[in-house]
Amino acid sequence: MIRAVFPGTFDPPTVGHLDVITRAAAAFDELIVATGVNQSKNRLFGPQERIEMLTELVEPFPNVRIGSFEGLVVDYCRAEGAEVMVKGLRSAADYDYELQMAQLNRRMTGVDTFFLPTAPEHAFISSSWVKEIARLGGDVSTFVTPAVHARLLNTL
Ligand code: PNS
């Protein structure tokens, strides 16, 4: 039985995240989608709202649940009994950044990281750009689910 954690900020979750969740749910016995609540990036949505959006997003997947963590993601993985993490990779820039984290995380605790290449049609989507485009009045309706889109429009 392999339990995996898909960690991220998910501010907000995008269709790219949903694609990673769909594929990781098929690849692992159990998947925990975990939102980090202590990073210093500018947030649009608070932890509770991100958890609500993620809970709606994973509703169709019986082997996926939502969690949240403070502190090191590897400590959260160990507390949840997860041997591995899953990360989506959009680009070589993502790879350079994620490779170092994966190596540090494995050296610290033995928790390994599995990379999933993002589907090409989602490769340009990021939560940060979605927020900026939406703030400036652009149409992001194809980058997020309808439920997330409605929350974005209500929050901006
Ligand atoms: O969606 P993001 O912003 O790319 O997610 C980044 C996240 C939360 C997965 C990453 O920043 C993280 O793991 N933070 C937790 C703190 C930690 O473990 N830092 C050491 C990494 S080697």
Tab-separated table of C-alpha atoms in Angstrom, residues 43-106:
chain	number	residue	atom	x	y	z
A	43	ARG	CA	-2.043	34.638	-0.305
A	44	LEU	CA	-5.399	35.438	-1.841
A	45	PHE	CA	-7.283	32.627	-0.083
A	46	GLY	CA	-6.898	31.676	3.573
A	47	PRO	CA	-6.097	28.094	4.615
A	48	GLN	CA	-9.724	27.202	5.322
A	49	GLU	CA	-10.920	28.386	1.938
A	50	ARG	CA	-8.110	26.556	0.143
A	51	ILE	CA	-9.084	23.386	2.020
A	52	GLU	CA	-12.726	23.894	1.000
A	53	MET	CA	-11.797	24.361	-2.668
A	54	LEU	CA	-9.575	21.270	-2.591
A	55	THR	CA	-12.249	19.215	-0.822
A	56	GLU	CA	-14.709	20.053	-3.625
A	57	LEU	CA	-12.055	19.283	-6.236
A	58	VAL	CA	-11.238	15.771	-4.965
A	59	GLU	CA	-14.816	14.759	-4.214
A	60	PRO	CA	-14.920	12.343	-7.230
A	61	PHE	CA	-11.814	10.443	-6.069
A	62	PRO	CA	-12.473	7.841	-3.341
A	63	ASN	CA	-8.772	7.380	-2.529
A	64	VAL	CA	-7.931	11.080	-2.182
A	65	ARG	CA	-8.258	13.228	0.928
A	66	ILE	CA	-7.207	16.729	1.914
A	67	GLY	CA	-4.728	17.728	4.586
A	68	SER	CA	-2.793	20.784	5.651
A	69	PHE	CA	0.636	21.202	7.146
A	70	GLU	CA	2.830	23.706	8.900
A	71	GLY	CA	6.588	23.321	8.940
A	72	LEU	CA	8.517	20.845	6.830
A	73	VAL	CA	6.535	18.882	4.290
A	74	VAL	CA	8.634	15.774	5.008
A	75	ASP	CA	7.610	15.880	8.677
A	76	TYR	CA	3.989	15.963	7.545
A	77	CYS	CA	4.607	13.000	5.202
A	78	ARG	CA	6.107	10.960	8.016
A	79	ALA	CA	3.308	11.872	10.428
A	80	GLU	CA	0.801	10.671	7.821
A	81	GLY	CA	2.738	7.483	7.070
A	82	ALA	CA	3.391	8.582	3.473
A	83	GLU	CA	6.582	7.270	1.885
A	84	VAL	CA	6.454	9.464	-1.168
A	85	MET	CA	5.532	12.881	-2.463
A	86	VAL	CA	4.198	13.792	-5.888
A	87	LYS	CA	5.050	17.008	-7.715
A	88	GLY	CA	3.965	18.245	-11.134
A	89	LEU	CA	6.658	19.623	-13.432
A	90	ARG	CA	5.763	22.262	-16.005
A	91	SER	CA	9.187	23.330	-17.205
A	92	ALA	CA	12.939	23.066	-16.822
A	93	ALA	CA	12.734	25.909	-14.292
A	94	ASP	CA	10.335	23.837	-12.180
A	95	TYR	CA	12.693	20.890	-12.516
A	96	ASP	CA	15.751	22.786	-11.267
A	97	TYR	CA	13.857	24.069	-8.246
A	98	GLU	CA	12.054	20.822	-7.461
A	99	LEU	CA	15.099	18.589	-7.966
A	100	GLN	CA	16.984	20.337	-5.179
A	101	MET	CA	13.997	20.106	-2.835
A	102	ALA	CA	13.489	16.432	-3.707
A	103	GLN	CA	17.130	15.660	-2.970
A	104	LEU	CA	17.094	17.601	0.303
A	105	ASN	CA	13.852	15.951	1.378
A	106	ARG	CA	15.151	12.466	0.621
